[in-house]
Amino acid sequence: MPAITSSDYLALLALGTAMSFTPGPNTTLSTALAANLGLRRTLRFCLAVPVGWALMLLLCSVGLGAAIAAQPVLRLGIKVVGLGYLLWLAWKLMRTTQLGQMDTARLQVGFWQGVALQFVNIKGWMFALSVAAGWVVPGPVGERLLVVLPTMVAFAFTSNFTYALVGALLRGWLAQGARLAWFNRGMATVLVLTAVWMGQA
């Protein structure tokens, strides 16, 4: 008998598609970073997201995520740090107006920053808890993780790489006039709205 039935796996694929490819803080940052820095320099963030999310899923699968979610103080702490970080990134993005080295230096998001960003997203915790509770914990945890974890990692990388590719393709067009400034303001606004959305969790 397989660790996960085909119907359960199809449901996981549907959830992963809906959650991974809809705009959020990670995909917004992937787009903005690639538009400003280029695709190659955005790859480390695209790789950081699945690493961070995989660690979250592992923690939720062994019960730590539920323990965190059950503590109001910890939930509030995660939410406050996450909102503050998103607003700080939005502010940095708003100030970047040219495709130049001095301007792009404001947008450096390192690999470990990208990993850490996953842990201050309360919605991300809820998503990881849902996946762990619905697809990992009900059966042999180790066997199910061998199926669920690579699937979700693939979604996390593919969605962010896709958004980064869009940002990179827009790079030449954005280099003309004030287009980049307006693009960055739009991306910053999306981050602020995302922070507001996260704050309501």
C-alpha atoms as an extended CHARMM CRD file, in Angstrom:
* protein
*
       201  EXT
         1         1  MET       CA              0.0000000000        0.0000000000        0.0000000000  PROA      1               0.0000000000
         2         2  PRO       CA              1.4710000000        3.4010000000       -0.9540000000  PROA      2               0.0000000000
         3         3  ALA       CA              2.3270000000        5.9170000000        1.7720000000  PROA      3               0.0000000000
         4         4  ILE       CA             -0.0990000000        8.3830000000        0.1600000000  PROA      4               0.0000000000
         5         5  THR       CA             -3.0310000000        7.4490000000       -2.0600000000  PROA      5               0.0000000000
         6         6  SER       CA             -3.3220000000        8.9720000000       -5.5200000000  PROA      6               0.0000000000
         7         7  SER       CA             -6.3980000000       10.9870000000       -4.5160000000  PROA      7               0.0000000000
         8         8  ASP       CA             -4.5980000000       12.4130000000       -1.4710000000  PROA      8               0.0000000000
         9         9  TYR       CA             -1.5830000000       13.2830000000       -3.6150000000  PROA      9               0.0000000000
        10        10  LEU       CA             -3.7500000000       15.0400000000       -6.1980000000  PROA      10              0.0000000000
        11        11  ALA       CA             -5.3060000000       17.0660000000       -3.3900000000  PROA      11              0.0000000000
        12        12  LEU       CA             -1.8000000000       17.9870000000       -2.1990000000  PROA      12              0.0000000000
        13        13  LEU       CA             -0.8640000000       19.0880000000       -5.7230000000  PROA      13              0.0000000000
        14        14  ALA       CA             -3.9770000000       21.2620000000       -5.9330000000  PROA      14              0.0000000000
        15        15  LEU       CA             -3.2340000000       22.8810000000       -2.5800000000  PROA      15              0.0000000000
        16        16  GLY       CA              0.4210000000       23.3680000000       -3.4510000000  PROA      16              0.0000000000
        17        17  THR       CA             -0.4550000000       25.0340000000       -6.7540000000  PROA      17              0.0000000000
        18        18  ALA       CA             -2.9690000000       27.3790000000       -5.1580000000  PROA      18              0.0000000000
        19        19  MET       CA             -0.7250000000       28.3590000000       -2.2510000000  PROA      19              0.0000000000
        20        20  SER       CA              2.5900000000       28.5490000000       -4.1220000000  PROA      20              0.0000000000
        21        21  PHE       CA              1.6580000000       30.4030000000       -7.3050000000  PROA      21              0.0000000000
        22        22  THR       CA             -0.6440000000       33.0530000000       -5.8490000000  PROA      22              0.0000000000
        23        23  PRO       CA              1.1720000000       36.3190000000       -5.0190000000  PROA      23              0.0000000000
        24        24  GLY       CA              2.6980000000       36.5150000000       -1.5700000000  PROA      24              0.0000000000
        25        25  PRO       CA              5.7920000000       37.9210000000        0.1560000000  PROA      25              0.0000000000
        26        26  ASN       CA              8.1580000000       35.3620000000       -1.3990000000  PROA      26              0.0000000000
        27        27  THR       CA              6.9260000000       35.6340000000       -4.9840000000  PROA      27              0.0000000000
        28        28  THR       CA              6.7190000000       39.4280000000       -4.7470000000  PROA      28              0.0000000000
        29        29  LEU       CA             10.3170000000       39.5900000000       -3.5270000000  PROA      29              0.0000000000
        30        30  SER       CA             11.4610000000       37.1550000000       -6.2120000000  PROA      30              0.0000000000
        31        31  THR       CA              9.9420000000       39.3670000000       -8.9070000000  PROA      31              0.0000000000
        32        32  ALA       CA             11.3360000000       42.5850000000       -7.4580000000  PROA      32              0.0000000000
        33        33  LEU       CA             14.8140000000       41.2060000000       -6.8090000000  PROA      33              0.0000000000
        34        34  ALA       CA             15.1260000000       39.7710000000      -10.3320000000  PROA      34              0.0000000000
        35        35  ALA       CA             13.8700000000       42.9940000000      -11.9190000000  PROA      35              0.0000000000
        36        36  ASN       CA             16.4730000000       44.9890000000       -9.9940000000  PROA      36              0.0000000000
        37        37  LEU       CA             19.3960000000       42.5700000000       -9.6620000000  PROA      37              0.0000000000
        38        38  GLY       CA             18.9330000000       40.0550000000      -12.4740000000  PROA      38              0.0000000000
        39        39  LEU       CA             18.0050000000       36.3830000000      -12.4240000000  PROA      39              0.0000000000
        40        40  ARG       CA             21.3950000000       34.9860000000      -11.4080000000  PROA      40              0.0000000000
        41        41  ARG       CA             21.6400000000       37.1170000000       -8.2700000000  PROA      41              0.0000000000
        42        42  THR       CA             18.0660000000       36.2140000000       -7.3150000000  PROA      42              0.0000000000
        43        43  LEU       CA             18.6730000000       32.4530000000       -7.4360000000  PROA      43              0.0000000000
        44        44  ARG       CA             19.9610000000       32.3540000000       -3.8630000000  PROA      44              0.0000000000
        45        45  PHE       CA             16.6200000000       33.7260000000       -2.6430000000  PROA      45              0.0000000000
        46        46  CYS       CA             14.7470000000       31.2460000000       -4.8580000000  PROA      46              0.0000000000
        47        47  LEU       CA             16.7780000000       28.4720000000       -3.2050000000  PROA      47              0.0000000000
        48        48  ALA       CA             16.3860000000       29.9090000000        0.3070000000  PROA      48              0.0000000000
        49        49  VAL       CA             12.5810000000       29.7700000000        0.2050000000  PROA      49              0.0000000000
        50        50  PRO       CA             12.2900000000       25.9690000000       -0.2340000000  PROA      50              0.0000000000
        51        51  VAL       CA             15.0330000000       25.3620000000        2.3540000000  PROA      51              0.0000000000
        52        52  GLY       CA             13.2280000000       27.4860000000        4.9340000000  PROA      52              0.0000000000
        53        53  TRP       CA              9.8620000000       25.9890000000        4.1080000000  PROA      53              0.0000000000
        54        54  ALA       CA             11.2330000000       22.4220000000        4.2800000000  PROA      54              0.0000000000
        55        55  LEU       CA             12.5670000000       23.1300000000        7.7730000000  PROA      55              0.0000000000
        56        56  MET       CA              9.1700000000       24.5100000000        8.8010000000  PROA      56              0.0000000000
        57        57  LEU       CA              7.3760000000       21.4320000000        7.4850000000  PROA      57              0.0000000000
        58        58  LEU       CA              9.7870000000       19.1520000000        9.3410000000  PROA      58              0.0000000000
        59        59  LEU       CA              9.2040000000       21.0650000000       12.5890000000  PROA      59              0.0000000000
        60        60  CYS       CA              5.4470000000       20.8940000000       12.1160000000  PROA      60              0.0000000000
        61        61  SER       CA              5.6190000000       17.1780000000       11.3400000000  PROA      61              0.0000000000
        62        62  VAL       CA              7.2620000000       16.4420000000       14.7030000000  PROA      62              0.0000000000
        63        63  GLY       CA              4.7930000000       18.6000000000       16.6320000000  PROA      63              0.0000000000
        64        64  LEU       CA              6.8090000000       21.7650000000       17.2470000000  PROA      64              0.0000000000
        65        65  GLY       CA              4.7110000000       23.8580000000       14.8750000000  PROA      65              0.0000000000
        66        66  ALA       CA              1.5130000000       23.0060000000       16.7510000000  PROA      66              0.0000000000
        67        67  ALA       CA              3.1910000000       23.8980000000       20.0450000000  PROA      67              0.0000000000
        68        68  ILE       CA              4.1870000000       27.3040000000       18.6580000000  PROA      68              0.0000000000
        69        69  ALA       CA              0.7310000000       27.9410000000       17.2020000000  PROA      69              0.0000000000
        70        70  ALA       CA             -0.8500000000       27.1160000000       20.5660000000  PROA      70              0.0000000000
        71        71  GLN       CA              1.1350000000       29.8290000000       22.3700000000  PROA      71              0.0000000000
        72        72  PRO       CA             -0.4360000000       33.2840000000       21.8450000000  PROA      72              0.0000000000
        73        73  VAL       CA              2.7730000000       35.0870000000       22.8560000000  PROA      73              0.0000000000
        74        74  LEU       CA              4.8630000000       33.1490000000       20.3240000000  PROA      74              0.0000000000
        75        75  ARG       CA              2.2570000000       33.6360000000       17.6070000000  PROA      75              0.0000000000
        76        76  LEU       CA              2.2370000000       37.3720000000       18.3090000000  PROA      76              0.0000000000
        77        77  GLY       CA              6.0330000000       37.5100000000       18.3110000000  PROA      77              0.0000000000
        78        78  ILE       CA              6.2550000000       35.7510000000       14.9430000000  PROA      78              0.0000000000
        79        79  LYS       CA              3.6030000000       38.0590000000       13.5290000000  PROA      79              0.0000000000
        80        80  VAL       CA              5.2480000000       41.2740000000       14.7690000000  PROA      80              0.0000000000
        81        81  VAL       CA              8.7190000000       40.3170000000       13.5090000000  PROA      81              0.0000000000
        82        82  GLY       CA              7.2870000000       39.1730000000       10.1740000000  PROA      82              0.0000000000
        83        83  LEU       CA              5.2730000000       42.3320000000        9.6510000000  PROA      83              0.0000000000
        84        84  GLY       CA              8.2270000000       44.5090000000       10.6160000000  PROA      84              0.0000000000
        85        85  TYR       CA             10.5380000000       42.6950000000        8.1950000000  PROA      85              0.0000000000
        86        86  LEU       CA              8.0880000000       42.9680000000        5.2950000000  PROA      86              0.0000000000
        87        87  LEU       CA              7.5730000000       46.6830000000        5.9140000000  PROA      87              0.0000000000
        88        88  TRP       CA             11.3470000000       47.2050000000        6.1010000000  PROA      88              0.0000000000
        89        89  LEU       CA             11.7940000000       45.4130000000        2.7620000000  PROA      89              0.0000000000
        90        90  ALA       CA              8.9830000000       47.5110000000        1.2630000000  PROA      90              0.0000000000
        91        91  TRP       CA             10.7440000000       50.6850000000        2.4290000000  PROA      91              0.0000000000
        92        92  LYS       CA             14.0430000000       49.5660000000        0.8770000000  PROA      92              0.0000000000
        93        93  LEU       CA             12.2850000000       48.6650000000       -2.3600000000  PROA      93              0.0000000000
        94        94  MET       CA             10.4950000000       52.0150000000       -2.4720000000  PROA      94              0.0000000000
        95        95  ARG       CA             13.8570000000       53.8280000000       -2.3150000000  PROA      95              0.0000000000
        96        96  THR       CA             15.4170000000       51.9090000000       -5.2280000000  PROA      96              0.0000000000
        97        97  THR       CA             14.8180000000       53.8240000000       -8.4430000000  PROA      97              0.0000000000
        98        98  GLN       CA             17.6560000000       52.8960000000      -10.8170000000  PROA      98              0.0000000000
        99        99  LEU       CA             19.3250000000       49.7480000000      -12.1620000000  PROA      99              0.0000000000
       100       100  GLY       CA             22.6800000000       50.6690000000      -10.6630000000  PROA      100             0.0000000000
       101       101  GLN       CA             25.0690000000       49.0610000000       -8.1940000000  PROA      101             0.0000000000
       102       102  MET       CA             24.4950000000       51.6600000000       -5.4810000000  PROA      102             0.0000000000
       103       103  ASP       CA             20.7320000000       51.3250000000       -5.7130000000  PROA      103             0.0000000000
       104       104  THR       CA             20.6430000000       47.5300000000       -5.8900000000  PROA      104             0.0000000000
       105       105  ALA       CA             22.8480000000       47.3200000000       -2.7890000000  PROA      105             0.0000000000
       106       106  ARG       CA             19.7720000000       48.4000000000       -0.8450000000  PROA      106             0.0000000000
       107       107  LEU       CA             17.9530000000       45.2590000000       -1.9720000000  PROA      107             0.0000000000
       108       108  GLN       CA             20.4680000000       42.6060000000       -0.9740000000  PROA      108             0.0000000000
       109       109  VAL       CA             18.5900000000       39.7100000000        0.6170000000  PROA      109             0.0000000000
       110       110  GLY       CA             21.0230000000       36.9680000000        1.5610000000  PROA      110             0.0000000000
       111       111  PHE       CA             20.3760000000       33.2290000000        1.5240000000  PROA      111             0.0000000000
       112       112  TRP       CA             19.9320000000       32.9780000000        5.2870000000  PROA      112             0.0000000000
       113       113  GLN       CA             17.7130000000       36.0550000000        5.3310000000  PROA      113             0.0000000000
       114       114  GLY       CA             15.5070000000       34.2860000000        2.8010000000  PROA      114             0.0000000000
       115       115  VAL       CA             15.4300000000       31.1530000000        4.9750000000  PROA      115             0.0000000000
       116       116  ALA       CA             14.6260000000       33.2090000000        8.0930000000  PROA      116             0.0000000000
       117       117  LEU       CA             11.8160000000       35.0440000000        6.2980000000  PROA      117             0.0000000000
       118       118  GLN       CA              9.8600000000       31.7890000000        6.1600000000  PROA      118             0.0000000000
       119       119  PHE       CA              9.8790000000       31.5280000000        9.9520000000  PROA      119             0.0000000000
       120       120  VAL       CA              8.3480000000       34.9700000000       10.5210000000  PROA      120             0.0000000000
       121       121  ASN       CA              5.3820000000       34.3470000000        8.2290000000  PROA      121             0.0000000000
       122       122  ILE       CA              2.4560000000       33.2800000000       10.4030000000  PROA      122             0.0000000000
       123       123  LYS       CA              0.4900000000       32.2820000000        7.2850000000  PROA      123             0.0000000000
       124       124  GLY       CA              3.4230000000       30.0840000000        6.2760000000  PROA      124             0.0000000000
       125       125  TRP       CA              3.2780000000       28.3730000000        9.6700000000  PROA      125             0.0000000000
       126       126  MET       CA             -0.4510000000       27.7320000000        9.2230000000  PROA      126             0.0000000000
       127       127  PHE       CA              0.1350000000       26.3180000000        5.7320000000  PROA      127             0.0000000000
       128       128  ALA       CA              2.9250000000       24.0440000000        6.9880000000  PROA      128             0.0000000000
       129       129  LEU       CA              0.7120000000       22.9010000000        9.8570000000  PROA      129             0.0000000000
       130       130  SER       CA             -2.1070000000       22.1200000000        7.4160000000  PROA      130             0.0000000000
       131       131  VAL       CA              0.1690000000       20.0680000000        5.1700000000  PROA      131             0.0000000000
       132       132  ALA       CA              1.6850000000       18.2290000000        8.1390000000  PROA      132             0.0000000000
       133       133  ALA       CA             -1.7120000000       17.4830000000        9.6830000000  PROA      133             0.0000000000
       134       134  GLY       CA             -3.3940000000       16.4900000000        6.4260000000  PROA      134             0.0000000000
       135       135  TRP       CA             -0.6510000000       14.6140000000        4.5770000000  PROA      135             0.0000000000
       136       136  VAL       CA              2.2150000000       13.6840000000        6.9260000000  PROA      136             0.0000000000
       137       137  VAL       CA              1.0060000000       12.8580000000       10.4400000000  PROA      137             0.0000000000
       138       138  PRO       CA             -1.9590000000       10.5690000000        9.5060000000  PROA      138             0.0000000000
       139       139  GLY       CA              0.3650000000        7.8330000000        8.2440000000  PROA      139             0.0000000000
       140       140  PRO       CA              3.9680000000        6.6410000000        8.6260000000  PROA      140             0.0000000000
       141       141  VAL       CA              5.6250000000       10.0490000000        9.0850000000  PROA      141             0.0000000000
       142       142  GLY       CA              8.9690000000        9.0640000000        7.5600000000  PROA      142             0.0000000000
       143       143  GLU       CA              7.4400000000        7.4590000000        4.4700000000  PROA      143             0.0000000000
       144       144  ARG       CA              5.0040000000       10.2940000000        3.8960000000  PROA      144             0.0000000000
       145       145  LEU       CA              7.7170000000       12.9280000000        4.2890000000  PROA      145             0.0000000000
       146       146  LEU       CA              9.6580000000       11.2210000000        1.5080000000  PROA      146             0.0000000000
       147       147  VAL       CA              6.7240000000       12.0480000000       -0.7850000000  PROA      147             0.0000000000
       148       148  VAL       CA              5.3730000000       15.3060000000        0.6460000000  PROA      148             0.0000000000
       149       149  LEU       CA              8.6450000000       17.1140000000        1.3660000000  PROA      149             0.0000000000
       150       150  PRO       CA             10.1660000000       16.9260000000       -2.1650000000  PROA      150             0.0000000000
       151       151  THR       CA              6.7910000000       17.8730000000       -3.6420000000  PROA      151             0.0000000000
       152       152  MET       CA              6.4500000000       20.9990000000       -1.5300000000  PROA      152             0.0000000000
       153       153  VAL       CA             10.1160000000       21.9350000000       -2.0320000000  PROA      153             0.0000000000
       154       154  ALA       CA              9.5770000000       21.6740000000       -5.7990000000  PROA      154             0.0000000000
       155       155  PHE       CA              6.5400000000       23.9460000000       -5.5600000000  PROA      155             0.0000000000
       156       156  ALA       CA              8.4300000000       26.4930000000       -3.4480000000  PROA      156             0.0000000000
       157       157  PHE       CA             11.3500000000       26.6760000000       -5.8680000000  PROA      157             0.0000000000
       158       158  THR       CA              9.3390000000       26.5500000000       -9.0970000000  PROA      158             0.0000000000
       159       159  SER       CA              6.8870000000       29.2580000000       -8.0830000000  PROA      159             0.0000000000
       160       160  ASN       CA              9.5980000000       31.6740000000       -6.9490000000  PROA      160             0.0000000000
       161       161  PHE       CA             11.8010000000       30.9390000000       -9.9520000000  PROA      161             0.0000000000
       162       162  THR       CA              8.8310000000       31.5720000000      -12.2650000000  PROA      162             0.0000000000
       163       163  TYR       CA              8.1300000000       34.9410000000      -10.6690000000  PROA      163             0.0000000000
       164       164  ALA       CA             11.8560000000       35.7670000000      -10.7530000000  PROA      164             0.0000000000
       165       165  LEU       CA             11.9700000000       34.9060000000      -14.4530000000  PROA      165             0.0000000000
       166       166  VAL       CA              9.1260000000       37.3510000000      -15.0910000000  PROA      166             0.0000000000
       167       167  GLY       CA             11.0050000000       40.0440000000      -13.1810000000  PROA      167             0.0000000000
       168       168  ALA       CA             14.2110000000       39.3520000000      -15.1300000000  PROA      168             0.0000000000
       169       169  LEU       CA             12.3750000000       39.5290000000      -18.4650000000  PROA      169             0.0000000000
       170       170  LEU       CA             11.0240000000       42.9590000000      -17.5070000000  PROA      170             0.0000000000
       171       171  ARG       CA             14.4910000000       44.2620000000      -16.6460000000  PROA      171             0.0000000000
       172       172  GLY       CA             15.2850000000       45.8630000000      -20.0050000000  PROA      172             0.0000000000
       173       173  TRP       CA             11.8900000000       47.5490000000      -20.2350000000  PROA      173             0.0000000000
       174       174  LEU       CA             12.1270000000       48.8090000000      -16.6470000000  PROA      174             0.0000000000
       175       175  ALA       CA             15.5210000000       50.4050000000      -17.2990000000  PROA      175             0.0000000000
       176       176  GLN       CA             13.8640000000       53.1580000000      -19.3750000000  PROA      176             0.0000000000
       177       177  GLY       CA             12.8350000000       56.3750000000      -17.7110000000  PROA      177             0.0000000000
       178       178  ALA       CA             11.0390000000       56.1760000000      -14.3830000000  PROA      178             0.0000000000
       179       179  ARG       CA              9.5110000000       52.7480000000      -15.0330000000  PROA      179             0.0000000000
       180       180  LEU       CA             11.6480000000       50.9560000000      -12.4430000000  PROA      180             0.0000000000
       181       181  ALA       CA             10.7300000000       53.4880000000       -9.7590000000  PROA      181             0.0000000000
       182       182  TRP       CA              7.0210000000       52.9590000000      -10.4010000000  PROA      182             0.0000000000
       183       183  PHE       CA              7.4610000000       49.1860000000      -10.5990000000  PROA      183             0.0000000000
       184       184  ASN       CA              9.2690000000       49.1370000000       -7.2470000000  PROA      184             0.0000000000
       185       185  ARG       CA              6.5920000000       51.3130000000       -5.6820000000  PROA      185             0.0000000000
       186       186  GLY       CA              3.9920000000       48.8620000000       -6.9220000000  PROA      186             0.0000000000
       187       187  MET       CA              5.9220000000       45.8990000000       -5.5120000000  PROA      187             0.0000000000
       188       188  ALA       CA              6.4170000000       47.7480000000       -2.2290000000  PROA      188             0.0000000000
       189       189  THR       CA              2.6670000000       48.3680000000       -2.0600000000  PROA      189             0.0000000000
       190       190  VAL       CA              2.0380000000       44.6380000000       -2.5880000000  PROA      190             0.0000000000
       191       191  LEU       CA              4.4050000000       43.8610000000        0.2980000000  PROA      191             0.0000000000
       192       192  VAL       CA              2.5890000000       46.3370000000        2.5430000000  PROA      192             0.0000000000
       193       193  LEU       CA             -0.7810000000       44.8260000000        1.6120000000  PROA      193             0.0000000000
       194       194  THR       CA              0.6600000000       41.3640000000        2.2650000000  PROA      194             0.0000000000
       195       195  ALA       CA              1.7970000000       42.5460000000        5.6960000000  PROA      195             0.0000000000
       196       196  VAL       CA             -1.7270000000       43.8170000000        6.4150000000  PROA      196             0.0000000000
       197       197  TRP       CA             -3.1550000000       40.4660000000        5.2690000000  PROA      197             0.0000000000
       198       198  MET       CA             -0.7060000000       38.5670000000        7.4910000000  PROA      198             0.0000000000
       199       199  GLY       CA             -1.5840000000       40.8180000000       10.3910000000  PROA      199             0.0000000000
       200       200  GLN       CA             -5.1680000000       39.6200000000       10.2840000000  PROA      200             0.0000000000
       201       201  ALA       CA             -4.1980000000       35.9540000000       10.7490000000  PROA      201             0.0000000000
